[in-house]
Coordinates of C-alpha atoms and ligand atoms in Angstrom, one line a residue:
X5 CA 35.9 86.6 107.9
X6 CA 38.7 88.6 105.8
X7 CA 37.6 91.8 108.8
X8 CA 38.1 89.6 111.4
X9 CA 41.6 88.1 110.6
X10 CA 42.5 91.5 110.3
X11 CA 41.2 93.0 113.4
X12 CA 43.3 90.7 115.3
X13 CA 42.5 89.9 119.1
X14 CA 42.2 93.5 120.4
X15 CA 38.1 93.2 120.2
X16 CA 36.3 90.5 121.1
X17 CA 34.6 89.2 117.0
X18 CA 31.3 87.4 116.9
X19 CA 30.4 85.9 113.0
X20 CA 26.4 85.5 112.2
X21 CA 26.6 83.3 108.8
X22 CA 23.1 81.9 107.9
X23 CA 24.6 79.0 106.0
X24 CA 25.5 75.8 107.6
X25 CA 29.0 76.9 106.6
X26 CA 30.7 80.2 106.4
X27 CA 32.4 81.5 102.6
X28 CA 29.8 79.6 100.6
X29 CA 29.8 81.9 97.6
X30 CA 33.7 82.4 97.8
X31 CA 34.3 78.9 97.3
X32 CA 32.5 79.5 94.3
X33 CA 34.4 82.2 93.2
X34 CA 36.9 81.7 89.8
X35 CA 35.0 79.0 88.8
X36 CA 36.1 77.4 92.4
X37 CA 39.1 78.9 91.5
X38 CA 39.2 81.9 93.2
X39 CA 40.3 85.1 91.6
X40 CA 40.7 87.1 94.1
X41 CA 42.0 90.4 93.3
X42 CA 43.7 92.3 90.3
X43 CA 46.8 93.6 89.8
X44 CA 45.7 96.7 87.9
X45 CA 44.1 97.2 90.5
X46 CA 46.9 99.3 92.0
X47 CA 47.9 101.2 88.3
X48 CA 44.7 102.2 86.8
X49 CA 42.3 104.6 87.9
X50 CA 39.1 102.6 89.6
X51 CA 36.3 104.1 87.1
X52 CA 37.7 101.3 84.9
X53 CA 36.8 98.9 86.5
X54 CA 33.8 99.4 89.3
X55 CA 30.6 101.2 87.6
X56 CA 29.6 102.2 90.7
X57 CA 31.6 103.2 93.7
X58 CA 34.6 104.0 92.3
X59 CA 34.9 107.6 93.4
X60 CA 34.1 105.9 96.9
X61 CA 36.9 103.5 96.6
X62 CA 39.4 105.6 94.9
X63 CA 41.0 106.9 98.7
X64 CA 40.1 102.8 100.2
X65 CA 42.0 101.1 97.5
X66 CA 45.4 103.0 97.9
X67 CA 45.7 101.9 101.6
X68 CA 44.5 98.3 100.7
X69 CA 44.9 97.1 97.1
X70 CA 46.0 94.1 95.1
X71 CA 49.6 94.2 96.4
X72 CA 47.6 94.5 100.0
X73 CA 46.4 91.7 99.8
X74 CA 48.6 89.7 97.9
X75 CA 51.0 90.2 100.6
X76 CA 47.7 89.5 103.0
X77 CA 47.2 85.7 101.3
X78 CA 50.8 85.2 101.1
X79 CA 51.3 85.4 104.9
X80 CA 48.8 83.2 105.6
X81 CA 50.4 80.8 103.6
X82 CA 49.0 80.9 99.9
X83 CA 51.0 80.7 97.1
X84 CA 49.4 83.5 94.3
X85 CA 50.3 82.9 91.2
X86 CA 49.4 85.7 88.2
X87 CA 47.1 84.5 85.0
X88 CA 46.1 86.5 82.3
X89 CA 44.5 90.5 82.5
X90 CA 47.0 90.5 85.7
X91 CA 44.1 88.1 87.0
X92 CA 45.3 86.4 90.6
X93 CA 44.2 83.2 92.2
X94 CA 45.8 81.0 94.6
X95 CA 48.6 79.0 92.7
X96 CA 46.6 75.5 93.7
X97 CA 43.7 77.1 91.4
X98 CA 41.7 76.2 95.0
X99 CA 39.4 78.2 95.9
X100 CA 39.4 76.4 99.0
X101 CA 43.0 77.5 100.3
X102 CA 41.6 81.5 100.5
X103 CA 39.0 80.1 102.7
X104 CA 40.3 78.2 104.8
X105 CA 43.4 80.7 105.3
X106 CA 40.9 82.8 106.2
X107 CA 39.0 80.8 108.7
X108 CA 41.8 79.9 110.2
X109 CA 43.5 83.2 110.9
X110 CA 40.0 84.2 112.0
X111 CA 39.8 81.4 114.8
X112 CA 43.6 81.9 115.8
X113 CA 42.8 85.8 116.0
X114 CA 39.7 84.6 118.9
X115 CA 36.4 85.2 116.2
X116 CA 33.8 83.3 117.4
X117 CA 31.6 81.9 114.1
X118 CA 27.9 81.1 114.7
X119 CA 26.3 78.9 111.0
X120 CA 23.2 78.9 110.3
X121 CA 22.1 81.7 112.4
X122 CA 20.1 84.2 110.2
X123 CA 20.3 87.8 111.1
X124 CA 16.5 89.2 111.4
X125 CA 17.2 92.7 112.5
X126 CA 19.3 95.6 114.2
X127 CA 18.1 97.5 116.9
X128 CA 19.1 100.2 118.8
X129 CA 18.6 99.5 122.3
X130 CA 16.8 102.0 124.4
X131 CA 18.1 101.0 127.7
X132 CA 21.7 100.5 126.9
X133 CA 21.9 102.2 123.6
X134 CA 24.2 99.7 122.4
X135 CA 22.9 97.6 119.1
X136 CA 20.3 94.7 119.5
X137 CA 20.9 92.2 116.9
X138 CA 18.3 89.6 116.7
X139 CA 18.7 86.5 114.7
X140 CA 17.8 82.7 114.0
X141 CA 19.3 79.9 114.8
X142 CA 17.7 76.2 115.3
X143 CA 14.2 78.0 114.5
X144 CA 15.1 79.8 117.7
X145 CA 15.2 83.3 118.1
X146 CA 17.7 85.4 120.0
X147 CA 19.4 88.7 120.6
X148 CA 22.9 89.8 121.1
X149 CA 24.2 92.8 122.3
X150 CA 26.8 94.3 121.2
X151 CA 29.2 98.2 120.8
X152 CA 29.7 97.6 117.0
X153 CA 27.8 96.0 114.3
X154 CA 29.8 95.1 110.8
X155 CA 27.1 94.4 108.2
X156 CA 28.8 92.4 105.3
X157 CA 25.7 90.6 104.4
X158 CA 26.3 90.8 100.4
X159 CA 23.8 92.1 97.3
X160 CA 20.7 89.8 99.2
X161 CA 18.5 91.2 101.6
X162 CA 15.9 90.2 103.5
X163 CA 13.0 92.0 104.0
X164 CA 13.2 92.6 107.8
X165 CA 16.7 92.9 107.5
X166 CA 16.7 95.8 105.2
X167 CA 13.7 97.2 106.9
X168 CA 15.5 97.2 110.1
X169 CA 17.8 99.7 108.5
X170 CA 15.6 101.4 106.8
X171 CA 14.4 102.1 110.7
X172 CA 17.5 103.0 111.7
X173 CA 17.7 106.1 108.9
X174 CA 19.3 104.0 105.9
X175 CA 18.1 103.7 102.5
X176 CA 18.7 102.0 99.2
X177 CA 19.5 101.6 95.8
X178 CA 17.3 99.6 94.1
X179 CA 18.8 95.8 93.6
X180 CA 19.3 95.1 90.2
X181 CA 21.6 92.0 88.4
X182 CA 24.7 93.2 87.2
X183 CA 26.8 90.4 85.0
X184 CA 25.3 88.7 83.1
X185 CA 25.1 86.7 79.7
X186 CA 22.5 88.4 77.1
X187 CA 19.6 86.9 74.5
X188 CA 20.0 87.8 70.7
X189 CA 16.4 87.8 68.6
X190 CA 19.1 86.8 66.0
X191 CA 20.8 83.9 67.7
X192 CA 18.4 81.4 66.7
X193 CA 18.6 82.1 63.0
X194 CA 22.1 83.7 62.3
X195 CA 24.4 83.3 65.1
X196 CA 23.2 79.8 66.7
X197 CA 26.0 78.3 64.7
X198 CA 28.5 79.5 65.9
X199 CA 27.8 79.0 69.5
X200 CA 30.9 77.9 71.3
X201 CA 33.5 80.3 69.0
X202 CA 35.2 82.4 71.5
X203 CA 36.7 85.6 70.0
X204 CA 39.8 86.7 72.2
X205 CA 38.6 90.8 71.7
X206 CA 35.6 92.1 70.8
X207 CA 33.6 94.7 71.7
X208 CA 30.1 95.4 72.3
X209 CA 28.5 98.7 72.7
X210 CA 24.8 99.7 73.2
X211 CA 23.2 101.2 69.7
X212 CA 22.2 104.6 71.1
X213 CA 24.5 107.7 70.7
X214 CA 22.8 109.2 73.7
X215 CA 23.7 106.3 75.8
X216 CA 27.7 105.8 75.9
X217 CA 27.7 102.1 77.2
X218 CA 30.6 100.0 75.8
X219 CA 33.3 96.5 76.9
X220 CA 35.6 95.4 75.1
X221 CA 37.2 91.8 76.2
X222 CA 36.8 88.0 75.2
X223 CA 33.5 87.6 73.9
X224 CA 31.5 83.9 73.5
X225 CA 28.7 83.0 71.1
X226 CA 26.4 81.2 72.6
X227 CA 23.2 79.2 71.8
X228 CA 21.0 82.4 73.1
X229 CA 22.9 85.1 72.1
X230 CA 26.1 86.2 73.8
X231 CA 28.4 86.2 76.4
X232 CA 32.0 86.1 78.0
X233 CA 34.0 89.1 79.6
X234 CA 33.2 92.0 77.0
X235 CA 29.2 91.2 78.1
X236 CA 29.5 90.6 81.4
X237 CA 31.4 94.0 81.5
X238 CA 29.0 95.9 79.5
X239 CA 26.6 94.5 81.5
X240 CA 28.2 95.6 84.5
X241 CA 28.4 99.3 83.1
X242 CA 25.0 99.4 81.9
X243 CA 22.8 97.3 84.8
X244 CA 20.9 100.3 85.1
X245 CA 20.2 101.5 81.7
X246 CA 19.5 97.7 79.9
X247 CA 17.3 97.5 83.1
X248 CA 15.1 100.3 81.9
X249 CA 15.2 99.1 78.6
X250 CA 14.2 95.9 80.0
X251 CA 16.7 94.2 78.4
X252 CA 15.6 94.9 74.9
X253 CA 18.2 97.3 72.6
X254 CA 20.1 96.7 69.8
X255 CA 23.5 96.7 70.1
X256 CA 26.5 97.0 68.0
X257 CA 29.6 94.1 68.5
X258 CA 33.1 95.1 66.8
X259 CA 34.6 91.6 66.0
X260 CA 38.0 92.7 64.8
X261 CA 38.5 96.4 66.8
X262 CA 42.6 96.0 66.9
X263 CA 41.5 96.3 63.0
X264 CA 41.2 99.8 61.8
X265 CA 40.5 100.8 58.3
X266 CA 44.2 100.8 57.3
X267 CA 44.8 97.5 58.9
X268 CA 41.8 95.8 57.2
X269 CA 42.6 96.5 53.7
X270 CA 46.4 95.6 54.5
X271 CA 45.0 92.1 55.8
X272 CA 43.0 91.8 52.5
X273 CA 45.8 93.3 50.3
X274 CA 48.4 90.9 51.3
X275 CA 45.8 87.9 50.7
X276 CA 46.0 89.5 47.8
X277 CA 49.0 89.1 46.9
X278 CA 49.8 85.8 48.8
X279 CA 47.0 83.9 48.8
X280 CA 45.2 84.7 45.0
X281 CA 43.8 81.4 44.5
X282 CA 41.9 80.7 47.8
X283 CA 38.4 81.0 48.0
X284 CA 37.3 83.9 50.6
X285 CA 35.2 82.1 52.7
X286 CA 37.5 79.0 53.6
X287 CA 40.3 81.4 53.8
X288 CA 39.8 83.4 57.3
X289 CA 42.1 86.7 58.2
X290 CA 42.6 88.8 61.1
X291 CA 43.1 85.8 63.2
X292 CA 38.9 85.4 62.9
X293 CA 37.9 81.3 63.3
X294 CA 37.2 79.6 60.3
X295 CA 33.4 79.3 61.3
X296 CA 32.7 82.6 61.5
X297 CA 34.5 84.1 59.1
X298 CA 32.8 81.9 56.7
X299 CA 29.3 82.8 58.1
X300 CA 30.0 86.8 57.5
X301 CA 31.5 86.2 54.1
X302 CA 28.5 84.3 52.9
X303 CA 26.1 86.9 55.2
X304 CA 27.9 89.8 53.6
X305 CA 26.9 88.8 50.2
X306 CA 30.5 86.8 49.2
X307 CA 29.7 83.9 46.8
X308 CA 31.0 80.6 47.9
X309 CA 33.7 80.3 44.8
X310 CA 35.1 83.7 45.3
X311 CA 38.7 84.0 45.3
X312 CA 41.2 86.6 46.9
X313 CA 42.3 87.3 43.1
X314 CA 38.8 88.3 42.4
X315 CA 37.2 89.8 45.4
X316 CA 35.8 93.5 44.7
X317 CA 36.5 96.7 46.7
X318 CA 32.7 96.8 47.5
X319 CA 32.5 93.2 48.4
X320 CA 35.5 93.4 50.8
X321 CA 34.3 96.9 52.5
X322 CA 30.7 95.0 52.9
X323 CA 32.8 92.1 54.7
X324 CA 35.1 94.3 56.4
X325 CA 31.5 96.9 57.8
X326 CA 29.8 93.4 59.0
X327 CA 32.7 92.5 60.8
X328 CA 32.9 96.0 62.8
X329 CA 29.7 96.9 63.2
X330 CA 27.6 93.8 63.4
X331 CA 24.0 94.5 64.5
X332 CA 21.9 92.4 67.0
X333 CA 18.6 93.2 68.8
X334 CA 19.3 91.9 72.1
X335 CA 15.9 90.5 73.3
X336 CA 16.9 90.0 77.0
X337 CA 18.8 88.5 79.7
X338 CA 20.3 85.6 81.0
X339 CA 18.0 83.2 83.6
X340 CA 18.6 84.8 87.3
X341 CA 20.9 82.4 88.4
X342 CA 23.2 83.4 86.1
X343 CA 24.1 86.6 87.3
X344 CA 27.4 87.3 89.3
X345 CA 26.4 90.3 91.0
X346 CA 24.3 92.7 92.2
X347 CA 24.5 96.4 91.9
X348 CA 22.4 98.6 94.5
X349 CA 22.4 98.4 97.7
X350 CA 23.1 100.9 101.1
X351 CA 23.3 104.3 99.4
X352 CA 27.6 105.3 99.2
X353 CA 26.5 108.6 100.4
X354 CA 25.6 107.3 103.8
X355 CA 28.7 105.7 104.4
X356 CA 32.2 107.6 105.4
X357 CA 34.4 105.3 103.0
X358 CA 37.5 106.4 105.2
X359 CA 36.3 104.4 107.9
X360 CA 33.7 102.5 106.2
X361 CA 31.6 103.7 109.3
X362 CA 27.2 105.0 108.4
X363 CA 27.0 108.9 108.5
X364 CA 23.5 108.1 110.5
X365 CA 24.2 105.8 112.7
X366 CA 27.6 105.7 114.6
X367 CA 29.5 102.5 115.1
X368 CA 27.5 101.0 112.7
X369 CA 30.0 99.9 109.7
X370 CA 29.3 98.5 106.5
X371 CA 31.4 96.5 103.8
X372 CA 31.8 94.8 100.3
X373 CA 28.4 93.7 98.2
X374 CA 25.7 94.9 100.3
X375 CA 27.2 98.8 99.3
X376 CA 25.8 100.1 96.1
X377 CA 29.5 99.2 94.6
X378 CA 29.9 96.7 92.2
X379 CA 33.0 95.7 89.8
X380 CA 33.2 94.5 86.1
X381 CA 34.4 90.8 86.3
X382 CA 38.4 89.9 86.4
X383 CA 39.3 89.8 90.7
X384 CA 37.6 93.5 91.3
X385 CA 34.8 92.8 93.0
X386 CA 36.7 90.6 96.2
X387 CA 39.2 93.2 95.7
X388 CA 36.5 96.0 96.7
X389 CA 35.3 93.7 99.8
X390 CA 38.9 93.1 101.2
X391 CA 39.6 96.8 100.9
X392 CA 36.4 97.7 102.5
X393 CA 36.8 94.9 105.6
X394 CA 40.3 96.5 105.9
X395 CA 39.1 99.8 106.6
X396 CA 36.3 98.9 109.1
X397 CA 39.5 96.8 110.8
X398 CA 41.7 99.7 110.7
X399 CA 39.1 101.9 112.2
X400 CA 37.6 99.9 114.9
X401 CA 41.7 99.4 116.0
X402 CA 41.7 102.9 116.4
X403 CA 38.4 103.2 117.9
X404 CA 39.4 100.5 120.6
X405 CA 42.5 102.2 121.1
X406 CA 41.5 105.4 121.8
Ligands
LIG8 C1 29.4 82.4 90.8 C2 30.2 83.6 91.2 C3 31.5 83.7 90.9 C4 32.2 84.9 91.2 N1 33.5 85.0 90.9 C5 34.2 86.1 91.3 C6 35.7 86.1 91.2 O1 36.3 85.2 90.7 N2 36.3 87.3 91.5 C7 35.7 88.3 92.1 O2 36.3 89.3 92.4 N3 34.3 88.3 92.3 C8 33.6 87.2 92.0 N4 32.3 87.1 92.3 C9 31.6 88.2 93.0 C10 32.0 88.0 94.5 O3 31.8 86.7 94.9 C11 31.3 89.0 95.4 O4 31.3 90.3 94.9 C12 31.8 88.9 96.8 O5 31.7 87.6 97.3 C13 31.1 89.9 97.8 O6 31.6 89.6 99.1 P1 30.7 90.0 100.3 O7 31.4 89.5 101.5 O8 30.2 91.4 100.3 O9 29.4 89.1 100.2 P2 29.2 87.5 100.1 O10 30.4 86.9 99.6 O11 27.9 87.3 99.4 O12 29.0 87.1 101.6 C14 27.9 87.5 102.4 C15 27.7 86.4 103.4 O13 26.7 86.9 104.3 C16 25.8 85.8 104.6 N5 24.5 86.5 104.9 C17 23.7 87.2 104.1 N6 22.6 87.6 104.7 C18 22.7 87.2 106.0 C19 21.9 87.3 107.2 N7 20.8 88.0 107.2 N8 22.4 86.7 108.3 C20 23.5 86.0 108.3 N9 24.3 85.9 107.2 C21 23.9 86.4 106.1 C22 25.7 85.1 103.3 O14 25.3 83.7 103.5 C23 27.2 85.1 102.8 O15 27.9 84.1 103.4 C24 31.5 86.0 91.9 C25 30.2 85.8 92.2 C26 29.5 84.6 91.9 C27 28.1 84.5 92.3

């Protein structure tokens, strides 16, 4: 939809959506809010932020980022409005108003939108050598021929449709969820309790030296285990190694990393010195909720009546080691549905990401989820499918032109 408001009326645009309705899963975007891109985007070097792909979309997202397609939104009439993490969503916190600003430039720029019609296939015909694309609609099957085929059929495939390709010359990564929330062993026992307490940063690395996977963001305890940016990041960075660990490591989570050494025993001298007579545990620092901090003093071996006055060195380092390197076996993943996104997909190698056009197959393009690029959470991944549907635009225009 975003390709064909921006290919404009110079070729003629026909939509195959198998839903009864196109934009389904953008609607759902945000939490229907829709956060559509990222303003750090356009400052920070891509590997941030997309674990895969970001070499590819290094070049891409210099002629279309989040200023790109601010602008884009804003001339169709949305108001953007800037939340936190330079996060941007439509100023109505609509999901809706992307869509429909999208369907309606793609109407008024002559795109012709068939729902539920199903793509089976993409042939190459013999006789014309044009592309045969055959798909269902009404239990009916049909073909349509066509110059041009723009695939942007996100991280699902069918079978026939991805052995269609696999026909044509293309092959693929392997599908595997990226984003999700993950299971604790300990959560039942230890960490159950506190399930709801959101820490504002936190991070979460995998316990391996030889593996360097880390996030570090909000984090959420939950009733399984946890969740919340800094997992759904790490999970993002590390689909491929937790999935041959299948989903069982242990990992380390840093509840107070703005908190070095120095600035931990500063906290716990000035309670010191301010705060003598309360008792540890009902006394939290380093901005930590009460809840928790509670939990670890007791955890770390801090009796209940222990004041500030009388807290030890050791007990404090013990309190002050729990907090930073808390240990939890992760004993696997959140149910399927809860997964944002999938990484794998058409291999980046067979794509020419300055014209978003296959290396095997000419005039066949390709763009956003159905690529084997993927983005941590925060407006990337919609960033990485406007940019891509802006190069196949820009690249058909000068196809048609010359
Ligand atoms: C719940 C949820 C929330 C999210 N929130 C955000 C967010 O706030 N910000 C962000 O950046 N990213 C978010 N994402 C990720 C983002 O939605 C995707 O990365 C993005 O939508 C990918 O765009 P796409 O066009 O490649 O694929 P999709 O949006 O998945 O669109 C593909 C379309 O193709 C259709 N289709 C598939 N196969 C066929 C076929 N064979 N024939 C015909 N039609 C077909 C599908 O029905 C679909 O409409 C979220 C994802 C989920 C699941």
């Amino acid at each position: 939809m975003f390709f064909a408001s921006r290919i404009g009326g110079g070729l003629s645009v026909h939509i195959f959506e198998k839903n009864a309705h196109p934009m389904k899963k953008l609607l759902l975007t945000g939490g229907g809010r829709c956060n559509f891109t990222n303003m750090r985007v356009d400052s920070a070097t891509p590997e941030y932020f997309y674990p895969r792909g970001a070499k590819n979309l290094r070049k891409p997202l210099k002629r279309f980022g989040a200023k790109s397609a601010v602008e884009f939104f804003e001339s169709l009439g949305v108001e953007c409005r800037m939340e936190d993490n330079f996060r941007m969503f439509p100023a109505s916190g609509d999901s809706r108003d992307i869509a429909n600003a999208l369907l309606r430039a793609s109407k008024n720029a002559g795109a012709r939108i068939y729902c539920g019609a199903e793509v089976e296939k993409i042939e190459l015909s013999k006789d014309s050598g044009k592309f045969l694309t055959t798909y269902l609609k009404d239990s009916q099957k049909a073909k349509f021929e066509s110059d041009f085929v723009l695939l942007s059929t996100g991280g699902e495939w069918s079978d026939s449709l991805k052995d269609s390709l696999i026909r044509l010359g293309h092959s693929f990564e392997a599908p595997l969820p990226s984003l999700y929330s993950l299971n604790a062993e300990a959560a039942e026992s230890e960490t159950a309790p506190l399930s709801g307490i959101s820490l504002k940063d936190a991070e979460i690395k995998l316990d391996d030296p030889s593996a360097k996977i880390s996030a570090r963001a909000q984090l959420l305890f939950t009733h399984f285990g946890f969740s919340g940016p800094a997992v759904l990041n790490f999970t993002g960075f590390g689909a491929r190694e937790l999935a041959a660990r299948k989903y069982r490591f242990p990992a380390l989570l840093n509840l107070i990393p703005e908190f070095d050494q120095n600035k931990q025993r500063e906290s716990f001298l000035s309670a010191r010195a301010k705060f003598s007579k309360k008792r540890v545990a009902n006394f939290p620092l380093m901005g930590l909720p009460q809840k928790l901090w509670s939990l670890f003093a007791l955890k770390s071996g801090i009796p209940c009546e222990r004041t500030y006055s009388n807290l030890s060195k050791g007990e404090e380092r013990n309190l002050c080691r729990l907090l930073s390197e808390f240990r939890v076996n992760i004993s696997g993943k959140s149910s399927h549905k809860a997964e944002l996104v999938v990484c794998g997909g058409i291999k980046t190698a067979e794509i020419d990401f300055s014209t978003m056009q296959s290396k095997i197959v000419p005039n066949l393009f390709f763009a956003g989820e159905c690529i084997d690029v993927d983005a941590i959470t925060g407006g990337f991944n919609l960033q990485a499918a406007w940019t891509m549907g802006e190069i196949c635009a820009q690249s058909l225009a000068s196809i048609i032109k010359s």
